[in-house]
Amino acid sequence: FILWRLLYSVLPVLWGEYSIADVKSNLMQVAINFIPRASHLWFIYMLLGNPFSLFYYVSGYVGYVLLAHYIRTYLDWDLKKTLLIALPMFLVGYGICIYSFYTRSVTVDAVSSLELAWQTTSFAPVLMSFGAFMLIKQINHTGARLFKVVNNISGASYGMYLMHMLILPYIFVVINPIASTPITIFITAILTYATTYFITKLLSTLPGGKYIIG
């Protein structure tokens, strides 16, 4: 995390996105808060506490830690029960997000207001998180091939997350002029996912690679 927040602060100067003054400003801010270019790292700062209402965010997000512990320790559902309960919970949560977007997008002026239904500590994402992880929990050693794929990607996922905003904007710029919005989003997501996975696996082969990609 420390390495990548420094890279986001400095690296874009190489292709002219930042001036030296921007780099200095970034380095002054990054120790206490995320910078716009690395806005996806916001939640790590929130977990640590900082000027954003101190531990307000910690009290919310720690609920996901408790949920994960509860799922791992106490819930051992079979596939049928998972499909009957967890899958509908995921779909309901997803439906709430979709409904909120299409009904509120014509009535609100600020993006922050539009996003209320899928703020991470709101009801719908909690439903989706529970449903998704209960479904993922069904992937085990008995389906060895699928388990191996998921486990491999899981091991690279933190590095993929850390670097993806260095990749995504440039893929989007290429795809956006030649495709519709839904297709652009889909292709950008897939190519970003694949590219960051490939880079992460390459970095993992370097000496000390675990300190780069987590």
Tab-separated table of C-alpha atoms in Angstrom:
chain	number	residue	atom	x	y	z
A	1	PHE	CA	0.000	0.000	0.000
A	2	ILE	CA	2.788	2.428	0.901
A	3	LEU	CA	4.655	1.654	-2.311
A	4	TRP	CA	1.637	2.092	-4.573
A	5	ARG	CA	0.424	5.297	-2.992
A	6	LEU	CA	3.882	6.738	-3.704
A	7	LEU	CA	3.751	5.449	-7.282
A	8	TYR	CA	0.378	7.117	-7.837
A	9	SER	CA	1.845	10.329	-6.437
A	10	VAL	CA	4.907	10.366	-8.694
A	11	LEU	CA	4.666	8.009	-11.677
A	12	PRO	CA	2.240	10.007	-13.895
A	13	VAL	CA	4.858	12.746	-14.187
A	14	LEU	CA	6.681	10.455	-16.642
A	15	TRP	CA	3.926	10.816	-19.262
A	16	GLY	CA	3.095	14.448	-18.562
A	17	GLU	CA	-0.028	13.988	-16.466
A	18	TYR	CA	1.623	15.669	-13.475
A	19	SER	CA	3.927	18.635	-13.138
A	20	ILE	CA	6.689	18.704	-10.545
A	21	ALA	CA	4.461	20.982	-8.485
A	22	ASP	CA	1.700	18.351	-8.617
A	23	VAL	CA	4.123	15.689	-7.414
A	24	LYS	CA	5.182	17.853	-4.471
A	25	SER	CA	1.541	18.490	-3.572
A	26	ASN	CA	0.727	14.773	-3.824
A	27	LEU	CA	3.604	13.768	-1.588
A	28	MET	CA	2.510	16.314	1.022
A	29	GLN	CA	-1.050	14.939	1.050
A	30	VAL	CA	-0.580	11.224	0.593
A	31	ALA	CA	0.643	10.503	4.124
A	32	ILE	CA	-2.722	11.555	5.579
A	33	ASN	CA	-5.237	11.247	2.746
A	34	PHE	CA	-5.767	9.681	-0.671
A	35	ILE	CA	-5.042	11.812	-3.728
A	36	PRO	CA	-7.557	12.080	-6.616
A	37	ARG	CA	-5.466	9.895	-8.947
A	38	ALA	CA	-5.536	7.122	-6.342
A	39	SER	CA	-9.087	7.657	-5.118
A	40	HIS	CA	-9.716	3.895	-5.054
A	41	LEU	CA	-7.388	3.653	-2.048
A	42	TRP	CA	-9.784	5.735	0.056
A	43	PHE	CA	-11.083	2.816	2.082
A	44	ILE	CA	-7.648	1.928	3.475
A	45	TYR	CA	-7.322	5.444	4.868
A	46	MET	CA	-10.839	5.132	6.282
A	47	LEU	CA	-9.929	1.911	8.084
A	48	LEU	CA	-6.893	3.614	9.566
A	49	GLY	CA	-8.941	6.653	10.708
A	50	ASN	CA	-7.980	10.203	9.521
A	51	PRO	CA	-9.612	13.694	9.174
A	52	PHE	CA	-12.793	12.133	7.742
A	53	SER	CA	-14.660	11.970	11.061
A	54	LEU	CA	-11.925	9.896	12.671
A	55	PHE	CA	-13.257	6.395	13.460
A	56	TYR	CA	-16.717	6.928	11.988
A	57	TYR	CA	-15.882	4.827	8.943
A	58	VAL	CA	-14.109	2.169	10.961
A	59	SER	CA	-17.260	1.551	12.964
A	60	GLY	CA	-19.108	0.878	9.716
A	61	TYR	CA	-16.605	-1.140	7.737
A	62	VAL	CA	-15.533	-3.348	10.618
A	63	GLY	CA	-18.976	-4.906	10.197
A	64	TYR	CA	-17.679	-6.605	7.062
A	65	VAL	CA	-14.858	-8.139	9.091
A	66	LEU	CA	-17.415	-9.488	11.552
A	67	LEU	CA	-19.606	-10.732	8.689
A	68	ALA	CA	-16.639	-12.536	7.120
A	69	HIS	CA	-15.767	-14.140	10.462
A	70	TYR	CA	-19.367	-15.242	10.969
A	71	ILE	CA	-19.624	-16.749	7.476
A	72	ARG	CA	-16.332	-18.583	7.774
A	73	THR	CA	-16.838	-19.847	11.322
A	74	TYR	CA	-20.542	-20.585	11.686
A	75	LEU	CA	-22.155	-21.057	8.267
A	76	ASP	CA	-21.666	-24.327	6.452
A	77	TRP	CA	-24.584	-24.465	4.035
A	78	ASP	CA	-24.953	-27.003	1.273
A	79	LEU	CA	-25.421	-25.894	-2.335
A	80	LYS	CA	-29.224	-26.161	-2.253
A	81	LYS	CA	-29.596	-23.944	0.809
A	82	THR	CA	-27.087	-21.476	-0.586
A	83	LEU	CA	-29.000	-21.187	-3.857
A	84	LEU	CA	-32.320	-20.830	-2.014
A	85	ILE	CA	-31.153	-18.102	0.373
A	86	ALA	CA	-27.849	-16.513	-0.661
A	87	LEU	CA	-28.550	-16.164	-4.385
A	88	PRO	CA	-31.900	-14.349	-3.874
A	89	MET	CA	-30.226	-12.066	-1.307
A	90	PHE	CA	-27.583	-11.111	-3.869
A	91	LEU	CA	-30.197	-10.526	-6.578
A	92	VAL	CA	-32.389	-8.429	-4.264
A	93	GLY	CA	-29.431	-6.256	-3.317
A	94	TYR	CA	-28.471	-5.867	-6.960
A	95	GLY	CA	-32.055	-5.053	-7.858
A	96	ILE	CA	-32.199	-2.313	-5.222
A	97	CYS	CA	-29.088	-0.710	-6.705
A	98	ILE	CA	-30.432	-0.883	-10.258
A	99	TYR	CA	-33.873	0.436	-9.266
A	100	SER	CA	-32.367	3.284	-7.274
A	101	PHE	CA	-30.108	4.287	-10.147
A	102	TYR	CA	-32.820	4.379	-12.784
A	103	THR	CA	-35.347	6.181	-10.577
A	104	ARG	CA	-32.986	8.701	-8.974
A	105	SER	CA	-30.765	9.485	-11.965
A	106	VAL	CA	-33.426	11.880	-13.301
A	107	THR	CA	-34.158	13.560	-9.964
A	108	VAL	CA	-30.794	14.247	-8.277
A	109	ASP	CA	-28.104	16.694	-9.279
A	110	ALA	CA	-25.069	15.326	-7.440
A	111	VAL	CA	-23.399	11.979	-8.102
A	112	SER	CA	-22.929	11.536	-4.352
A	113	SER	CA	-26.716	11.563	-3.943
A	114	LEU	CA	-27.179	9.141	-6.820
A	115	GLU	CA	-24.790	6.668	-5.204
A	116	LEU	CA	-26.569	6.455	-1.866
A	117	ALA	CA	-28.170	3.075	-2.618
A	118	TRP	CA	-24.839	1.395	-3.235
A	119	GLN	CA	-22.697	3.121	-0.632
A	120	THR	CA	-20.623	0.344	0.845
A	121	THR	CA	-22.245	0.347	4.275
A	122	SER	CA	-25.813	0.616	2.979
A	123	PHE	CA	-28.327	-2.224	2.964
A	124	ALA	CA	-28.068	-3.419	-0.650
A	125	PRO	CA	-24.261	-3.939	-0.746
A	126	VAL	CA	-24.464	-5.875	2.521
A	127	LEU	CA	-27.034	-8.212	0.969
A	128	MET	CA	-24.889	-8.581	-2.131
A	129	SER	CA	-21.716	-9.205	-0.117
A	130	PHE	CA	-23.324	-11.910	1.984
A	131	GLY	CA	-24.863	-13.573	-1.049
A	132	ALA	CA	-21.693	-13.379	-3.131
A	133	PHE	CA	-19.413	-14.811	-0.469
A	134	MET	CA	-21.792	-17.605	0.416
A	135	LEU	CA	-21.855	-18.548	-3.271
A	136	ILE	CA	-18.054	-18.311	-3.533
A	137	LYS	CA	-17.793	-20.525	-0.459
A	138	GLN	CA	-19.335	-23.341	-2.498
A	139	ILE	CA	-16.171	-23.450	-4.634
A	140	ASN	CA	-13.939	-25.994	-2.925
A	141	HIS	CA	-11.357	-28.689	-3.552
A	142	THR	CA	-13.933	-31.089	-4.928
A	143	GLY	CA	-14.111	-28.930	-8.044
A	144	ALA	CA	-10.347	-28.841	-8.239
A	145	ARG	CA	-9.977	-27.058	-11.585
A	146	LEU	CA	-12.316	-24.172	-10.726
A	147	PHE	CA	-10.892	-23.958	-7.208
A	148	LYS	CA	-7.375	-23.644	-8.611
A	149	VAL	CA	-8.408	-20.787	-10.920
A	150	VAL	CA	-10.240	-18.878	-8.183
A	151	ASN	CA	-7.439	-19.442	-5.676
A	152	ASN	CA	-4.839	-18.246	-8.186
A	153	ILE	CA	-6.736	-15.038	-8.951
A	154	SER	CA	-7.429	-14.506	-5.260
A	155	GLY	CA	-3.705	-14.568	-4.523
A	156	ALA	CA	-3.162	-11.808	-7.084
A	157	SER	CA	-6.233	-9.746	-6.228
A	158	TYR	CA	-4.655	-7.204	-3.866
A	159	GLY	CA	-1.950	-6.332	-6.372
A	160	MET	CA	-4.577	-6.103	-9.111
A	161	TYR	CA	-6.618	-3.744	-6.960
A	162	LEU	CA	-3.654	-1.549	-6.093
A	163	MET	CA	-2.559	-1.033	-9.699
A	164	HIS	CA	-5.812	-1.071	-11.638
A	165	MET	CA	-6.297	2.696	-11.714
A	166	LEU	CA	-2.962	3.067	-13.499
A	167	ILE	CA	-4.345	0.856	-16.276
A	168	LEU	CA	-8.093	1.425	-16.500
A	169	PRO	CA	-8.191	5.082	-17.663
A	170	TYR	CA	-5.982	4.373	-20.677
A	171	ILE	CA	-7.967	1.332	-21.774
A	172	PHE	CA	-11.154	3.361	-21.411
A	173	VAL	CA	-9.796	6.176	-23.593
A	174	VAL	CA	-9.139	3.692	-26.408
A	175	ILE	CA	-12.453	1.818	-26.185
A	176	ASN	CA	-14.851	4.680	-25.450
A	177	PRO	CA	-14.809	6.361	-28.901
A	178	ILE	CA	-15.568	3.129	-30.750
A	179	ALA	CA	-18.195	1.409	-28.600
A	180	SER	CA	-21.468	2.123	-26.838
A	181	THR	CA	-21.399	2.900	-23.123
A	182	PRO	CA	-22.421	-0.606	-21.883
A	183	ILE	CA	-19.940	-2.301	-24.233
A	184	THR	CA	-17.211	0.175	-23.239
A	185	ILE	CA	-17.750	-0.560	-19.550
A	186	PHE	CA	-17.727	-4.318	-20.113
A	187	ILE	CA	-14.632	-4.403	-22.354
A	188	THR	CA	-12.743	-1.932	-20.163
A	189	ALA	CA	-13.454	-4.040	-17.087
A	190	ILE	CA	-12.388	-7.299	-18.734
A	191	LEU	CA	-9.201	-5.890	-20.266
A	192	THR	CA	-8.257	-4.104	-17.032
A	193	TYR	CA	-8.831	-7.302	-15.061
A	194	ALA	CA	-6.742	-9.380	-17.444
A	195	THR	CA	-3.937	-6.817	-17.753
A	196	THR	CA	-3.571	-6.235	-14.027
A	197	TYR	CA	-3.613	-9.988	-13.393
A	198	PHE	CA	-0.831	-10.520	-15.930
A	199	ILE	CA	1.310	-7.698	-14.514
A	200	THR	CA	0.728	-8.863	-10.948
A	201	LYS	CA	1.812	-12.411	-11.784
A	202	LEU	CA	4.961	-11.067	-13.475
A	203	LEU	CA	5.802	-8.887	-10.472
A	204	SER	CA	5.236	-11.837	-8.146
A	205	THR	CA	8.161	-13.654	-9.795
A	206	LEU	CA	10.622	-10.898	-8.851
A	207	PRO	CA	12.735	-11.123	-5.697
A	208	GLY	CA	10.722	-9.392	-3.004
A	209	GLY	CA	7.681	-9.365	-5.281
A	210	LYS	CA	5.337	-9.956	-2.364
A	211	TYR	CA	6.290	-6.537	-1.023
A	212	ILE	CA	5.142	-4.964	-4.296
A	213	ILE	CA	1.859	-6.739	-4.939
A	214	GLY	CA	0.910	-7.928	-1.430
